[in-house]
PDB file of C-alpha atoms in Angstrom:
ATOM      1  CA  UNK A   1      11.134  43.003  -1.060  1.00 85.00           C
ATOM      2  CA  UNK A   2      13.027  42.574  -4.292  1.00 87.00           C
ATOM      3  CA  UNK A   3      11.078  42.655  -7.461  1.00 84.00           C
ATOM      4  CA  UNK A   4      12.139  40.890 -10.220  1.00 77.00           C
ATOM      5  CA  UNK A   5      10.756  39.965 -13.879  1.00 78.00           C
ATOM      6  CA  UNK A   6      11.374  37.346 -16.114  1.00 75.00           C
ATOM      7  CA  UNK A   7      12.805  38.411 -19.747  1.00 78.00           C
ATOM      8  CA  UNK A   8       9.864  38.035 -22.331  1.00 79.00           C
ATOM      9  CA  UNK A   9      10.925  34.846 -24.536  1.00 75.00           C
ATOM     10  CA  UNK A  10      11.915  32.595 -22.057  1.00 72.00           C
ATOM     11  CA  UNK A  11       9.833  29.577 -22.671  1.00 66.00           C
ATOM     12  CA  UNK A  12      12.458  27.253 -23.622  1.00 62.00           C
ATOM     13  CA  UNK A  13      14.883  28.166 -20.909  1.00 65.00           C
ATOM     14  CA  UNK A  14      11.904  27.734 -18.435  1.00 65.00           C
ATOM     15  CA  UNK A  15      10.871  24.117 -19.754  1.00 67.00           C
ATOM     16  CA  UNK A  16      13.835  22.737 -17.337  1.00 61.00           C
ATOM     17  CA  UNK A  17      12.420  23.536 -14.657  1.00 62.00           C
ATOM     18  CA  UNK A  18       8.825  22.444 -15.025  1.00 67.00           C
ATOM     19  CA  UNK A  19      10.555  19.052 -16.445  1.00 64.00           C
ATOM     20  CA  UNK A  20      12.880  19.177 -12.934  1.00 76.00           C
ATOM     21  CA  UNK A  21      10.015  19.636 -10.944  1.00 82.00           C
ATOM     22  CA  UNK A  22       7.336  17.859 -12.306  1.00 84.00           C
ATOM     23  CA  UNK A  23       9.540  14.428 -13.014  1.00 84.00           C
ATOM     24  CA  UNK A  24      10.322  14.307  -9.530  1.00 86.00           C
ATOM     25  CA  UNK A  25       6.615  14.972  -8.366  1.00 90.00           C
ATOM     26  CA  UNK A  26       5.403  12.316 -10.896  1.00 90.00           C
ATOM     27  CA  UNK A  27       7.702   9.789  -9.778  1.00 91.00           C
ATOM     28  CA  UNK A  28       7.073  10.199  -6.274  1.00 92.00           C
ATOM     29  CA  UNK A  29       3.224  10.086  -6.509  1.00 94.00           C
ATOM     30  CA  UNK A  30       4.008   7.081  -8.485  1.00 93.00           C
ATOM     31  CA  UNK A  31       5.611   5.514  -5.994  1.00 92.00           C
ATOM     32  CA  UNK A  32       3.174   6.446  -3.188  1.00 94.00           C
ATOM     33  CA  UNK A  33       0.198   5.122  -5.325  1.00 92.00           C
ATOM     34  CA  UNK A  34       2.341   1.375  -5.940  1.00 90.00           C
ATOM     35  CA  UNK A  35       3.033   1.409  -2.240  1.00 92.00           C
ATOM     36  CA  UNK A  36      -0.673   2.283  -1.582  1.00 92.00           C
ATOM     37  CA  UNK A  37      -1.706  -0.566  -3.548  1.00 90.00           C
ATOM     38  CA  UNK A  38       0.434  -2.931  -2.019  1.00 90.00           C
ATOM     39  CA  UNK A  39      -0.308  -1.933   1.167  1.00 91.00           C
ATOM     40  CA  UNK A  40      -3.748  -2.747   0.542  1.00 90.00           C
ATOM     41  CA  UNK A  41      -3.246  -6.135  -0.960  1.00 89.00           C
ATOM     42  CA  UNK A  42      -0.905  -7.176   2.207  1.00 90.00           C
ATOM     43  CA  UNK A  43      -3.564  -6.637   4.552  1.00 91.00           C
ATOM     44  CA  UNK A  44      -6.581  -8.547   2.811  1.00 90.00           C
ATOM     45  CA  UNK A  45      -5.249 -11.012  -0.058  1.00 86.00           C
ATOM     46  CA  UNK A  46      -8.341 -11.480  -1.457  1.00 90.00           C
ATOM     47  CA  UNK A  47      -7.898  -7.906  -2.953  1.00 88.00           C
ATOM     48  CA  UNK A  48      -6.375  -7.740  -6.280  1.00 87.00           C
ATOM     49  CA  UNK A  49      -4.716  -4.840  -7.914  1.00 88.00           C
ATOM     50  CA  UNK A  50      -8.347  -3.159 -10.060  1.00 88.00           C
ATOM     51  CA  UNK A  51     -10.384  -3.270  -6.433  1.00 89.00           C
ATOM     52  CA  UNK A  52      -7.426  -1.449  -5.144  1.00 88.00           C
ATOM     53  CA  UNK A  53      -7.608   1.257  -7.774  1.00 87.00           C
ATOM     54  CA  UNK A  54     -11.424   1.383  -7.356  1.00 90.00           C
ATOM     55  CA  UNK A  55     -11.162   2.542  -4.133  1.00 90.00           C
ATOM     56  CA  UNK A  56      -8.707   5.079  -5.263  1.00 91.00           C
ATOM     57  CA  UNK A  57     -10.610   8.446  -4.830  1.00 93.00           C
ATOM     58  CA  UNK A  58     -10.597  12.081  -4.991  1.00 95.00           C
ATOM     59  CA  UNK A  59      -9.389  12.374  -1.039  1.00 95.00           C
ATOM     60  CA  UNK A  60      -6.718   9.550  -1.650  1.00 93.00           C
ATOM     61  CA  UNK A  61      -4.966  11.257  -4.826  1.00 94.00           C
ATOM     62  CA  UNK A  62      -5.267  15.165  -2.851  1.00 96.00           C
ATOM     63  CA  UNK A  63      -3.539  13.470   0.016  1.00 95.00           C
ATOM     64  CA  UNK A  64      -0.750  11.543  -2.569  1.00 95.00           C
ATOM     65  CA  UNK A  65      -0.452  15.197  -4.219  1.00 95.00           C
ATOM     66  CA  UNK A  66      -0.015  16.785  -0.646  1.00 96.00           C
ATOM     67  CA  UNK A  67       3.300  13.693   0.315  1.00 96.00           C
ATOM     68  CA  UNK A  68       4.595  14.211  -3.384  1.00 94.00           C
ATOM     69  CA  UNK A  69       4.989  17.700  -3.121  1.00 92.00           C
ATOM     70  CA  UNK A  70       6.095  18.046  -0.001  1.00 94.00           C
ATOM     71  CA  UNK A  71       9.174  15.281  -1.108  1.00 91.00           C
ATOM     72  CA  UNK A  72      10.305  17.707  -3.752  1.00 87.00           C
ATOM     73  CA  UNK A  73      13.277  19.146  -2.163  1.00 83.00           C
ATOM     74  CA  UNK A  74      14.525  22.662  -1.930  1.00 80.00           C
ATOM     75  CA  UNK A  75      17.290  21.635  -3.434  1.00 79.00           C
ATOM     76  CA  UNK A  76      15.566  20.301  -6.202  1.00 80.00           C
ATOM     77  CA  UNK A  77      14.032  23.200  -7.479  1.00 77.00           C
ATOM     78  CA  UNK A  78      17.431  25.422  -6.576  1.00 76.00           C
ATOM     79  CA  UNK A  79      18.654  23.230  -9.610  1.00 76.00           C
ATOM     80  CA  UNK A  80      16.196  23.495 -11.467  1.00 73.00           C
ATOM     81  CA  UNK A  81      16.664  27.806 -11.758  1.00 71.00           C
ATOM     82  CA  UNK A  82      19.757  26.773 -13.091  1.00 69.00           C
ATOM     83  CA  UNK A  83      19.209  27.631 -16.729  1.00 65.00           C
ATOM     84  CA  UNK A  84      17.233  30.539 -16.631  1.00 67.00           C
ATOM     85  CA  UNK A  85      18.324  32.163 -13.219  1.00 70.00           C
ATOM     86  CA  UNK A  86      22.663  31.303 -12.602  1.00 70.00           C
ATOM     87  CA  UNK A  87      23.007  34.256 -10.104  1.00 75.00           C
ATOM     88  CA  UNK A  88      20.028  32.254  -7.148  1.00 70.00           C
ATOM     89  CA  UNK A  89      21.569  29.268  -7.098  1.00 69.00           C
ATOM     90  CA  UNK A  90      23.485  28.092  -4.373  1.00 71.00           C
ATOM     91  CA  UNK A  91      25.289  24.920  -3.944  1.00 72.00           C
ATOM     92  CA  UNK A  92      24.438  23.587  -7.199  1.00 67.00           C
ATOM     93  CA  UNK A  93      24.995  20.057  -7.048  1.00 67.00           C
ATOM     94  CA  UNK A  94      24.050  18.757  -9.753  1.00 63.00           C
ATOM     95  CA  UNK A  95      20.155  18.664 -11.362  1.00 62.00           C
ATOM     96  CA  UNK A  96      17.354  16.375  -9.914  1.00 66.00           C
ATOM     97  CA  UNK A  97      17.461  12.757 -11.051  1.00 73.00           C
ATOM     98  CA  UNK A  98      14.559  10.128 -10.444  1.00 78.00           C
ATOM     99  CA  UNK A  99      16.613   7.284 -10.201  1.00 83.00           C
ATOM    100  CA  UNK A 100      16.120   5.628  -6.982  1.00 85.00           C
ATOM    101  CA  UNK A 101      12.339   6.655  -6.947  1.00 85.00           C
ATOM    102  CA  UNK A 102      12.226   4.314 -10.567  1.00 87.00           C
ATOM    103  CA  UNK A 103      14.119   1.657  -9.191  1.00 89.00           C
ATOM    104  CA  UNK A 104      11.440   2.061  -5.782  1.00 88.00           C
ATOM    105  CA  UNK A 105       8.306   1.797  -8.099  1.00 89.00           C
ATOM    106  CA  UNK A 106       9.858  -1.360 -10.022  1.00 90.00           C
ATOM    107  CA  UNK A 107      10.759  -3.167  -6.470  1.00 90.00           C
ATOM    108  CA  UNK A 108       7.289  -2.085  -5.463  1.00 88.00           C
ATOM    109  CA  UNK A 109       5.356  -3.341  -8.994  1.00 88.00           C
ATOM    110  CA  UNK A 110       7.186  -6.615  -9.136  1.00 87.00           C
ATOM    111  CA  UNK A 111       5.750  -7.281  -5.217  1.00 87.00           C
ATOM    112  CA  UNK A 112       2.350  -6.577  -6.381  1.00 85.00           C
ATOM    113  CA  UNK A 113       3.121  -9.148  -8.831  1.00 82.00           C
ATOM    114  CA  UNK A 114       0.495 -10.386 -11.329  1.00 79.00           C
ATOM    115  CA  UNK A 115       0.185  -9.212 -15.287  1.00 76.00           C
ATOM    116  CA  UNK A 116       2.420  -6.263 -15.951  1.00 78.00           C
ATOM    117  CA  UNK A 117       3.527  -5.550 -12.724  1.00 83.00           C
ATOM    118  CA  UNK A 118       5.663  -8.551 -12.478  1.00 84.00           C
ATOM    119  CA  UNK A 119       8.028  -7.943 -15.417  1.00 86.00           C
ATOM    120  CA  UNK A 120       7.844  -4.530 -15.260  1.00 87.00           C
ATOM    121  CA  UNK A 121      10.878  -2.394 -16.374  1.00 86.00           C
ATOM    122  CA  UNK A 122      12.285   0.813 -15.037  1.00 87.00           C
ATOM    123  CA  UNK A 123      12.227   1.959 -18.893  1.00 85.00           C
ATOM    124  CA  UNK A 124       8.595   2.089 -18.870  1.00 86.00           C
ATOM    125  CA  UNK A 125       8.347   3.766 -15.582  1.00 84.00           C
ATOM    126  CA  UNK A 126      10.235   6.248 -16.625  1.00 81.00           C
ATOM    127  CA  UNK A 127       8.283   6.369 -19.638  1.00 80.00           C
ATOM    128  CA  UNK A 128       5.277   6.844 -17.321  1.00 75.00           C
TER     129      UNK A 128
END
């Protein structure tokens, strides 16, 4: 077992890879909860988009944690050491990027249609 500490005064060299991390958990949640309510709206269309979210509970957003992080990728968070850590990186191939997850949630909001789902932009997802 190797034992090793992080230099005091690291914050800002550490901030990468909580933003790394936690962008690509946030947009994959995000994506799971759009699906979830269009899922819901496809099989009874008599449900609109606030019943779906009503229904949202504590068991639903455990389980969406549970599928988000287990989408992060090892490779992902290899990246994201990048900064603070060069020496335990392998294959660096670049850092994490939600792109196609953002361009998911916008196909997935403009099929739930209705008010700001229809017109929404992959600026303000990402602003999410």
């Amino acid at each position: 077992v190797e034992v090793a500490f992080i230099p005091p005064n690291t914050t800002s060299i550490l901030q990468p890879l909580d933003q790394g991390v936690i962008s690509c958990f946030k947009a994959t949640y995000t994506r799971l909860t759009f699906s979830r309510i269009l899922t819901a709206m496809d099989a009874d269309p008599n449900v609109n988009v606030m019943e779906c979210w009503k229904s949202f509970n504590i068991a639903d957003c455990i389980t969406y944690i549970k599928q988000a992080m287990d989408a992060i990728k090892p490779e992902t968070v290899n990246a994201c050491w990048r900064n603070l850590w060069k020496d335990c990186v392998n294959d660096f191939k670049g850092f994490p990027t939600i792109d196609k997850e953002v361009e998911c949630i916008v196909q997935v909001a403009r099929q739930v249609g209705g008010d700001g789902f229809i017109d929404i932009l992959e600026e303000e997802i990402e602003e999410l």
